[in-house]
Structures are given as structure tokens and as C-alpha cells.
Tab-separated table of C-alpha atoms in Angstrom:
chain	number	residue	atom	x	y	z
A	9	UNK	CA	-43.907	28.295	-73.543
A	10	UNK	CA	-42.991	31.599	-71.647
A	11	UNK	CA	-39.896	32.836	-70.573
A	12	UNK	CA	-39.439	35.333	-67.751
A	13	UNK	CA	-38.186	38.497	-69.070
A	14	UNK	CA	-35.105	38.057	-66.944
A	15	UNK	CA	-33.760	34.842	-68.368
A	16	UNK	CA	-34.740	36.075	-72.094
A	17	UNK	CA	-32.247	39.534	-70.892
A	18	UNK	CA	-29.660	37.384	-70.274
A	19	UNK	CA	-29.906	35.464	-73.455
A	20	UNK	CA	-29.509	38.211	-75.721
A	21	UNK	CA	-26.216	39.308	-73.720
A	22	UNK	CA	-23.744	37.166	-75.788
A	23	UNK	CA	-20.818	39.483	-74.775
A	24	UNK	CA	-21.093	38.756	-71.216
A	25	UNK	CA	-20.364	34.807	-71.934
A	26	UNK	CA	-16.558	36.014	-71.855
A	27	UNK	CA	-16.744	36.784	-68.239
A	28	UNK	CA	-14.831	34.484	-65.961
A	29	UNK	CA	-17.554	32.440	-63.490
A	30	UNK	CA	-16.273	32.786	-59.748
A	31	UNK	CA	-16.769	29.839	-57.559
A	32	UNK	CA	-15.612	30.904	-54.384
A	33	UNK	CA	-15.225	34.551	-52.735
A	34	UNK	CA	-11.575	35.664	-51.075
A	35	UNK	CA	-12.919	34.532	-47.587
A	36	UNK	CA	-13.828	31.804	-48.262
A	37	UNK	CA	-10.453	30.318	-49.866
A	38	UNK	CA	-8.987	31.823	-46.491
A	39	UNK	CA	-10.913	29.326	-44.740
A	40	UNK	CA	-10.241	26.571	-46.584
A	41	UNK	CA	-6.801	27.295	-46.425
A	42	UNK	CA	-6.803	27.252	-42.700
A	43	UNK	CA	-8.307	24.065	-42.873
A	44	UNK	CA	-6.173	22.064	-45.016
A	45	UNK	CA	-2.738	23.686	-42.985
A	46	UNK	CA	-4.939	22.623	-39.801
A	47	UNK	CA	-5.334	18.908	-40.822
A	48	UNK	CA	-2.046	18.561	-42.497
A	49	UNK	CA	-0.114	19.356	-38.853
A	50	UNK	CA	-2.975	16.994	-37.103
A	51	UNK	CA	-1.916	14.241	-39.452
A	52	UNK	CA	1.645	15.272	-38.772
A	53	UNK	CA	1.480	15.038	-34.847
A	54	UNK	CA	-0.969	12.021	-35.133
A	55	UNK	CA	2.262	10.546	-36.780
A	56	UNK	CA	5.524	11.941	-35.096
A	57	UNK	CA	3.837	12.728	-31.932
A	58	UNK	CA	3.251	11.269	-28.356
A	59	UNK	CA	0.757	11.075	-25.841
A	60	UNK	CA	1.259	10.116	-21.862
A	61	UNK	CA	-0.868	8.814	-19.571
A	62	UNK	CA	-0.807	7.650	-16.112
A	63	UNK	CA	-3.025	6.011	-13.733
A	64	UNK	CA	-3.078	6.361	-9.843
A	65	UNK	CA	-3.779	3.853	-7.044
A	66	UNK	CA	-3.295	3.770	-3.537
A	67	UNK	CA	-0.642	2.222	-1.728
A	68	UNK	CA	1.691	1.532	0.925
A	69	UNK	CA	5.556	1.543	2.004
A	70	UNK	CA	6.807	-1.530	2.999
A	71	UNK	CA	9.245	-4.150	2.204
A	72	UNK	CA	9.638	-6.740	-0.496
A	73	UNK	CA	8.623	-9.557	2.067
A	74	UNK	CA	5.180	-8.233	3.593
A	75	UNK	CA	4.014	-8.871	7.172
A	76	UNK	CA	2.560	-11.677	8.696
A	77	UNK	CA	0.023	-12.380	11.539
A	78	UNK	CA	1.599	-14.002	14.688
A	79	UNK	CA	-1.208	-16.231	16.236
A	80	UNK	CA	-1.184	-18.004	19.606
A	81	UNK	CA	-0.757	-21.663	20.139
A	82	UNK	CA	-2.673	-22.397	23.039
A	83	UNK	CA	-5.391	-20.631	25.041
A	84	UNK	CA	-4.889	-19.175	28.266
A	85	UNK	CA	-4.057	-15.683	29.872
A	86	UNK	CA	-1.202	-13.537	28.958
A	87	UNK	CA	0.609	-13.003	32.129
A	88	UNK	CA	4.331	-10.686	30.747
A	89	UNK	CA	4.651	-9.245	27.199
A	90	UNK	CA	8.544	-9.550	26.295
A	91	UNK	CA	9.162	-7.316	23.262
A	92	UNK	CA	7.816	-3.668	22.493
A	93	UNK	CA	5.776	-2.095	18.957
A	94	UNK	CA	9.154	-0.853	16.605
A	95	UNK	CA	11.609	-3.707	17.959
A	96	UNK	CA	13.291	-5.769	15.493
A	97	UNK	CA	13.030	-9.967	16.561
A	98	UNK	CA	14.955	-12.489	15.100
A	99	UNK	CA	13.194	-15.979	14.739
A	100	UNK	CA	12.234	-18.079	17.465
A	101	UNK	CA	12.582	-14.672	19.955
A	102	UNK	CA	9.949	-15.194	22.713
A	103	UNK	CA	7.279	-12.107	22.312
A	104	UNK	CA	4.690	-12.988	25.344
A	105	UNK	CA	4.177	-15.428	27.316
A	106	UNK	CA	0.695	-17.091	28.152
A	107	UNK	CA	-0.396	-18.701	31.515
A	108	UNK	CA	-2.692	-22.258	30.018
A	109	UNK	CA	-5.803	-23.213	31.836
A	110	UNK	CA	-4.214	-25.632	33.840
A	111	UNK	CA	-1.803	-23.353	35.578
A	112	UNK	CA	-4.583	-21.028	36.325
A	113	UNK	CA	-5.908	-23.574	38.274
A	114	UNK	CA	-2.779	-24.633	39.905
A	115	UNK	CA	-2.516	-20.939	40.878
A	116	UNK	CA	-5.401	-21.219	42.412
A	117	UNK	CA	-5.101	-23.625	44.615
A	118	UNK	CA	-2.055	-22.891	45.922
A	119	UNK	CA	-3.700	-19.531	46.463
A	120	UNK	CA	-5.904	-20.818	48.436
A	121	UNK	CA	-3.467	-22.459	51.054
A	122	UNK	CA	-1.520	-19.379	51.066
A	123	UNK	CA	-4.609	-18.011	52.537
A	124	UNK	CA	-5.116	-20.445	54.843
A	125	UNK	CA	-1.684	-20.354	56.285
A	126	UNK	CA	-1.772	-16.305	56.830
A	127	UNK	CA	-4.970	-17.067	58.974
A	128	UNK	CA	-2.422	-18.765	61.235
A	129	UNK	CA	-0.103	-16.489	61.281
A	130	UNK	CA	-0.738	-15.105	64.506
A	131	UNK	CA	-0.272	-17.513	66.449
A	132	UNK	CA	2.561	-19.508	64.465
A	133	UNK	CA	5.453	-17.493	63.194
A	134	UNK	CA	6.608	-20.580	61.730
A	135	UNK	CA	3.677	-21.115	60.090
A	136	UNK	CA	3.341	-17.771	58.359
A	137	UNK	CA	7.066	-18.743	56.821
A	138	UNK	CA	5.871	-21.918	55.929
A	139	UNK	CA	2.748	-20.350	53.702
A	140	UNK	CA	5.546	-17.577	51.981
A	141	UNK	CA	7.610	-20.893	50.868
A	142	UNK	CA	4.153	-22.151	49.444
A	143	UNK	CA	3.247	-19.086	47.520
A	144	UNK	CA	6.742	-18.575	46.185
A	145	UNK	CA	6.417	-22.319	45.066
A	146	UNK	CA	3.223	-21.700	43.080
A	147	UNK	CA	4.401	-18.631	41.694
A	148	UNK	CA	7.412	-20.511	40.114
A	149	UNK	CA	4.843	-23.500	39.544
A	150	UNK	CA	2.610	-20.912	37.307
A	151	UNK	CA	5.531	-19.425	35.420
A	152	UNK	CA	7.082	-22.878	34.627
A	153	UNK	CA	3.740	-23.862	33.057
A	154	UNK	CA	3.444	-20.303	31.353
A	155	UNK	CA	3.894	-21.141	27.163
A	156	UNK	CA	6.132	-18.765	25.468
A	157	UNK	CA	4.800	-17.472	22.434
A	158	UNK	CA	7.975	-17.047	19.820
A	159	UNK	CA	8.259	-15.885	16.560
A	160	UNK	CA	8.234	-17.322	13.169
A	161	UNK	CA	10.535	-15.600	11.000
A	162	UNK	CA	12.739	-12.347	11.825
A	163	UNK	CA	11.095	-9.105	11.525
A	164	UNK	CA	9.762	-6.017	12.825
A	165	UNK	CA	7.070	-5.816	15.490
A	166	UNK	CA	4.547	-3.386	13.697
A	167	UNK	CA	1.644	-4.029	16.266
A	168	UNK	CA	0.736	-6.176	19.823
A	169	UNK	CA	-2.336	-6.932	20.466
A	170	UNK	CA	-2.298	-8.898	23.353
A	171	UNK	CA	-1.526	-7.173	26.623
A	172	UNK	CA	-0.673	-8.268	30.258
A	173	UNK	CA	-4.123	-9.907	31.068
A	174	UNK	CA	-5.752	-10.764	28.184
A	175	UNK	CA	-7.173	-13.877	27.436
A	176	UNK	CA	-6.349	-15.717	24.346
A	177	UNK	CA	-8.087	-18.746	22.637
A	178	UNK	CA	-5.888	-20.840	20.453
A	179	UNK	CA	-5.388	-19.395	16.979
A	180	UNK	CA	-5.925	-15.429	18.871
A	181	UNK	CA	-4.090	-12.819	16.254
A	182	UNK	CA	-1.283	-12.293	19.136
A	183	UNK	CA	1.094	-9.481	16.911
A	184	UNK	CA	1.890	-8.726	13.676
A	185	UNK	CA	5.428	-8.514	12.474
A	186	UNK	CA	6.838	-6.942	9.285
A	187	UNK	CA	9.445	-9.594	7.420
A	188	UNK	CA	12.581	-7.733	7.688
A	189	UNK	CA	16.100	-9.731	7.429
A	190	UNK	CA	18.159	-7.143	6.932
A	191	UNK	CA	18.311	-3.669	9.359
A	192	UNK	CA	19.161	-2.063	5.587
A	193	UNK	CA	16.617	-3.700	3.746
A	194	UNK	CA	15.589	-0.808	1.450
A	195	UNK	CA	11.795	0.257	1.390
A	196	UNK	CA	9.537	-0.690	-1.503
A	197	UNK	CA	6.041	0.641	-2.162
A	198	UNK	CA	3.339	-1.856	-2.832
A	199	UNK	CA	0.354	-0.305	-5.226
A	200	UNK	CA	-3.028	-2.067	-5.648
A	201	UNK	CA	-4.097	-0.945	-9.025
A	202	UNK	CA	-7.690	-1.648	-10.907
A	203	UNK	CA	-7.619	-4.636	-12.123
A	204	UNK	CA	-8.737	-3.536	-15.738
A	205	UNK	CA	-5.906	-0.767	-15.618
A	206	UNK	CA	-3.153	-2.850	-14.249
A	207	UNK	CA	-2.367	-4.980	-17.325
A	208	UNK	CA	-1.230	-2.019	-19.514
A	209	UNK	CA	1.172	-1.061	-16.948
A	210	UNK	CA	4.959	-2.145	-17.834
A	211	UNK	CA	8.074	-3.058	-15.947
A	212	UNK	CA	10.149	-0.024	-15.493
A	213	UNK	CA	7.433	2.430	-15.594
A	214	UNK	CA	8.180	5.118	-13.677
A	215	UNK	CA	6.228	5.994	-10.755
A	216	UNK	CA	5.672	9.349	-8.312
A	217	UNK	CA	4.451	8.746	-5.365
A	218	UNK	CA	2.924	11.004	-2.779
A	219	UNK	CA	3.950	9.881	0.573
A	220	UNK	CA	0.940	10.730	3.730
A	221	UNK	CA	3.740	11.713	5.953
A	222	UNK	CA	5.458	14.212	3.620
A	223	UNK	CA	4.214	17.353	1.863
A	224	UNK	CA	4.071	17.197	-0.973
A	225	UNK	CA	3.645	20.577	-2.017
A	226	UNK	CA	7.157	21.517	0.203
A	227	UNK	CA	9.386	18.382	-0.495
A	228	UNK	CA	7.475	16.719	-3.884
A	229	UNK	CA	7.225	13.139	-4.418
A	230	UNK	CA	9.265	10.164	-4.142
A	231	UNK	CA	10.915	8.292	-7.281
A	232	UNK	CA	10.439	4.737	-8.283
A	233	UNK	CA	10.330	2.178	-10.972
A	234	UNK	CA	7.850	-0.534	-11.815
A	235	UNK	CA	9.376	-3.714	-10.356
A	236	UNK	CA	6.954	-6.224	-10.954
A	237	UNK	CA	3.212	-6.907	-11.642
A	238	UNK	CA	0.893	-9.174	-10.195
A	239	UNK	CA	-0.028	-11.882	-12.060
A	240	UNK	CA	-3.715	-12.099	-11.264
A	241	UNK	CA	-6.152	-9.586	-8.670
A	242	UNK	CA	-6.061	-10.138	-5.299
A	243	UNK	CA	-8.970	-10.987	-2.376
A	244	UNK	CA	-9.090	-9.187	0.544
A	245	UNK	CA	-7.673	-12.218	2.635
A	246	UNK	CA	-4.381	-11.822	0.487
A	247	UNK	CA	-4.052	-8.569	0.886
A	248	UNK	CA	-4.717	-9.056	4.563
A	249	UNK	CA	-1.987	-12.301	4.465
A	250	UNK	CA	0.819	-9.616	2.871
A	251	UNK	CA	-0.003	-6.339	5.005
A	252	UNK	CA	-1.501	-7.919	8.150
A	253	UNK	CA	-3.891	-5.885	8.397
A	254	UNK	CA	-7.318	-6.351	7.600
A	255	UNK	CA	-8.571	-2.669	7.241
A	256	UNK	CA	-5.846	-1.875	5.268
A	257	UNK	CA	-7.145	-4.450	2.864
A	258	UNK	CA	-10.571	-3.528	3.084
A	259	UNK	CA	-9.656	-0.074	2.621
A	260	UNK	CA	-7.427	-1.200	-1.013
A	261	UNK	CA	-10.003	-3.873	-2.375
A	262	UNK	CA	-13.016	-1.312	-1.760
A	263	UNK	CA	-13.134	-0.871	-5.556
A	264	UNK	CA	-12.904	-4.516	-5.920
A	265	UNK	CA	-10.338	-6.918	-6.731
A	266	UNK	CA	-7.302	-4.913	-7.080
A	267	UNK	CA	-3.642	-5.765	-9.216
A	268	UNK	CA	-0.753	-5.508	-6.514
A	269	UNK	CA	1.890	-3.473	-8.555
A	270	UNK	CA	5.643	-4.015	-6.156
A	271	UNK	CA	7.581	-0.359	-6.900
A	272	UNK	CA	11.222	-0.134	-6.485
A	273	UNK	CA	12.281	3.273	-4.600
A	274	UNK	CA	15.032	4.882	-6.362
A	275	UNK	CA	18.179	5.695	-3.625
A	276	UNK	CA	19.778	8.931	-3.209
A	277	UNK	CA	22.815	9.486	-1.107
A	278	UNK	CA	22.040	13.502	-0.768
A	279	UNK	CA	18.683	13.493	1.028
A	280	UNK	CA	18.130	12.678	4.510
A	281	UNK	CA	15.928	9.770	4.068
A	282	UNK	CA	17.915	7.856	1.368
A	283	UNK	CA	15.243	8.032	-1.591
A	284	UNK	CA	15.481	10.080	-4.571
A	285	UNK	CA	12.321	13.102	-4.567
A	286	UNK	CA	11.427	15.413	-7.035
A	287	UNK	CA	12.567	18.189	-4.729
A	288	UNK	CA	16.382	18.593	-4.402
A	289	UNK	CA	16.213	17.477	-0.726
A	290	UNK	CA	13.445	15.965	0.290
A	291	UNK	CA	11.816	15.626	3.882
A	292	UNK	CA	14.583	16.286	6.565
A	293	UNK	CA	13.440	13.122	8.127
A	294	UNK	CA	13.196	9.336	7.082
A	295	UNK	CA	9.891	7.831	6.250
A	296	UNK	CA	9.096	4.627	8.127
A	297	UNK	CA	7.446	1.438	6.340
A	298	UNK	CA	3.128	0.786	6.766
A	299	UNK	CA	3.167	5.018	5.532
A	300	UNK	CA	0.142	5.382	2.817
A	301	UNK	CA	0.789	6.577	-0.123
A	302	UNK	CA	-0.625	7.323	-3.465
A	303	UNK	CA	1.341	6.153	-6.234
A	304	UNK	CA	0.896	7.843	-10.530
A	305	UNK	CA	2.073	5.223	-12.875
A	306	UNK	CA	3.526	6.854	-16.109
A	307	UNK	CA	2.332	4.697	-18.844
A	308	UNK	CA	4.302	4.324	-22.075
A	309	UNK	CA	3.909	6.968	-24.347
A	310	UNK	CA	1.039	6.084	-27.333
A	311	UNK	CA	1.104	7.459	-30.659
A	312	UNK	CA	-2.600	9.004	-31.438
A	313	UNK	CA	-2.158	6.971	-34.986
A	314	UNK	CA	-2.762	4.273	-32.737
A	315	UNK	CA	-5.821	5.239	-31.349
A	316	UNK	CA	-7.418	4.808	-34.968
A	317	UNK	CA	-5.616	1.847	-35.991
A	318	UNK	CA	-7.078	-1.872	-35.121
């Protein structure tokens, strides 16, 4: 068997067995050291410390009752709109009224003999009296036939959409009111979450919201808690049931079937508009109900242990 000449060298060197073996070089214990420090404070602030989250979702200022969709019992032709877009109603308060079929052909005829009695006219002063009393008559025929379309519970007229001379059929959206009972009913902001992030979010959660009529960037956000969560996601139709509006609930259930999330506004007696902003004033002007908004929920603060536990 041969050795290399090295190896034999180092064999015959017994005074060099004394010499202490080194494992690591100087930088290299530096970098372990850094290590060990770095993963000792991870574990420490995987521990002790916190992590916050928050999810955004459209929205919408409104109150606590919703809106609803005032339809038209009969069919016919809307002949005086009583109440104007902003006014506040109190049940049963007639909104429009609507001339039926029938009338319309009531009207008609008498029409018709008016006519014929201003042909005579000329030649019968007596005559052309005669045809005024007839007119006058149907007139007050017509508008004793006209139905009065009322409302069903107190509220806010948001939007008409029937005008003087429009034809209804029976069941014909007619208005939409917003449900208010009380002129100092405080505004509440309605959030339509995803429906996958909506169950983690808790009662009392704060929430900023970013109003469409306010900048943000000059008066900040408005304040509120987490009042309640819905239960289960909503369809379009009950979105459209609660807002009255059916592009507004297009618009919200785009995504799919959202989680309606109801957000108390918190109240402020020093800013103009009543509600608490992140600004020390807010907007020098109050912000109506139906504004968009854009709501970040601040989830509850996690622990990043928990991340790793089951």
C-alpha cells in the first residue's frame, strides 16, 4: 500500500497533535450570532405581538329602515303629481293621482259634446253657456274618478318616476321612498361585504369610511362601529327590496352574493354635519342619505403565533 508523501509528513509531526482544531472562522460566528438574536426577537413578536387587518367594501348612507318601492294600484294616466323628490310624507299622504281607463273615456265623451255645443255657439249664446256647464261637469266627472295613489309607511321621497302624463299599468314602480320616522333619525351606513370575508368581521369593529361627497384627502373619513352582520348573503332582489334601487344593487352584488354589514356613525356635536371624522372638523356641510361610500373594516388584531397554530 502507498501513502502520498503528504499524509506520511504529517504523520511523523507528533508535536503538532497539541494544536487546537478550529471549526469555525471569526465571521462566521458573527453570522450565526446574528441569526440566533434574529430568530429569538421573531419568536418574541410572533408571541407578544399583533397584526391588523382590514377589509373594504362598498357602501351606502342611509337609515336603519331602508327604502321601499311605491307601486301603483290601478292602470291609467297620471293626470297631477302631489309631492316633490326631498319631501318628507307621512303614511297614507296622497303622492299622484291617476286618471283609470274609464274616466278617460268619460272625458272623452263629454269632450266631444263640448265640441259640438261650441259649433253652435254662434248662433245661440245660450247654447255656448250651456256646453261651458258641460265641460266643467266632465272635468269634475274625470277628477272624481281620478285614484289617488298614497303612501305606505312615512318616509322620504328619494325619487318619482311617474310624471304628469304618464301612463301606468297596475303594479308600475310609481316612487321610491326612504323609511324615515323620525326628522332626527341619525344616518347609518350599510356595507355589502364578500361573502367569504364577512364572517370574520365582529360587532364593534371599527370602521372608516370614505364618503363620495367629501374629500377625503381635506376633511378624512367618517367614524363608525360595526352594528350588526348579516346573517346570510344577499340576492340582488334584496338588495334592490332595502335600497330601491336596482342599479345600486347590481352595482354591490357585481362580485356576487354580498354580506350586508349595518355601521353605526359615531355623533359629534363639534362638526357641522353631526358625525365624528378623522379630521378635527369635518366637511362644513351635512351629508345627505343614498351618498356612496367605501367603508375599511378594522379586523381584530391576530397574533402571528396564530397563523402557525391549528
Amino acid at each position: 500500500m502507498q501513502f502520498r508523501q503528504k499524509a506520511l509528513s504529517k504523520l511523523q509531526s507528533p508535536e503538532e497533535i497539541d494544536l487546537p482544531v478550529r471549526f469555525a472562522r471569526p465571521q462566521g460566528w458573527l453570522v450565526l450570532t446574528v441569526t440566533v438574536v434574529a430568530m429569538a426577537a421573531a419568536t418574541l413578536w410572533a408571541v407578544n405581538g399583533s397584526v391588523s387587518s382590514t377589509v373594504r367594501a362598498p357602501g351606502i348612507l342611509t337609515h336603519a329602515q331602508g327604502s321601499y318601492v311605491l307601486q301603483s294600484p290601478v292602470a291609467g294616466q297620471v293626470t297631477e303629481v302631489l309631492a316633490e323628490e326631498g319631501k318628507r310624507l307621512p303614511a297614507g299622504a296622497p303622492l299622484l293621482k291617476v286618471r283609470t281607463a274609464g274616466a278617460q273615456g268619460g272625458s272623452g265623451a263629454d269632450s266631444g259634446t263640448e265640441s259640438d255645443t261650441d259649433a253652435d255657439a254662434g248662433t245661440d249664446t245660450g247654447g255656448g253657456s250651456g256646453g261651458d256647464s258641460e265641460g266643467e261637469s266632465g272635468s269634475r266627472s274625470a277628477d272624481k274618478d281620478a285614484t289617488v295613489v298614497r303612501t305606505i309607511a312615512p318616509g322620504r321621497v328619494t325619487a318619482l318616476v311617474a310624471t304628469i302624463g304618464a301612463v301606468v299599468t297596475t303594479g308600475a314602480n310609481v316612487a321610491v321612498l326612504e323609511r324615515v320616522d323620525d326628522a332626527r333619525a341619525p344616518l347609518m351606513a350599510m356595507l355589502y361585504l364578500p361573502a367569504d370575508n364577512g364572517s370574520a368581521v365582529p360587532v364593534g369593529a371599527r370602521v372608516d369610511l370614505t364618503v363620495q361627497s367629501v374629500p377625503s384627502q381635506q376633511y378624512g373619513v367618517l367614524r363608525g362601529r360595526v352594528k350588526a352582520v348579516g346573517r346570510t348573503s344577499q340576492t340582488r332582489q334584496q338588495i334592490t327590496g332595502f335600497l330601491g334601487d336596482g342599479q345600486l344593487a347590481e352595482q354591490f352584488s357585481r362580485q356576487g352574493r354580498p354580506l350586508p354589514v349595518l355601521v353605526e356613525l359615531e355623533r359629534s356635536s363639534g362638526t357641522k354635519s353631526g358625525y365624528a371624522w378623522s379630521s378635527s372638523e369635518g366637511p362644513p356641510y351635512a351629508v345627505g342619505s343614498m351618498t356612496l361610500a367605501t367603508g375599511a373594516v378594522h379586523l381584530a388584531d391576530q397574533r402571528p403565533i396564530d397563523w402557525l397554530l391549528p
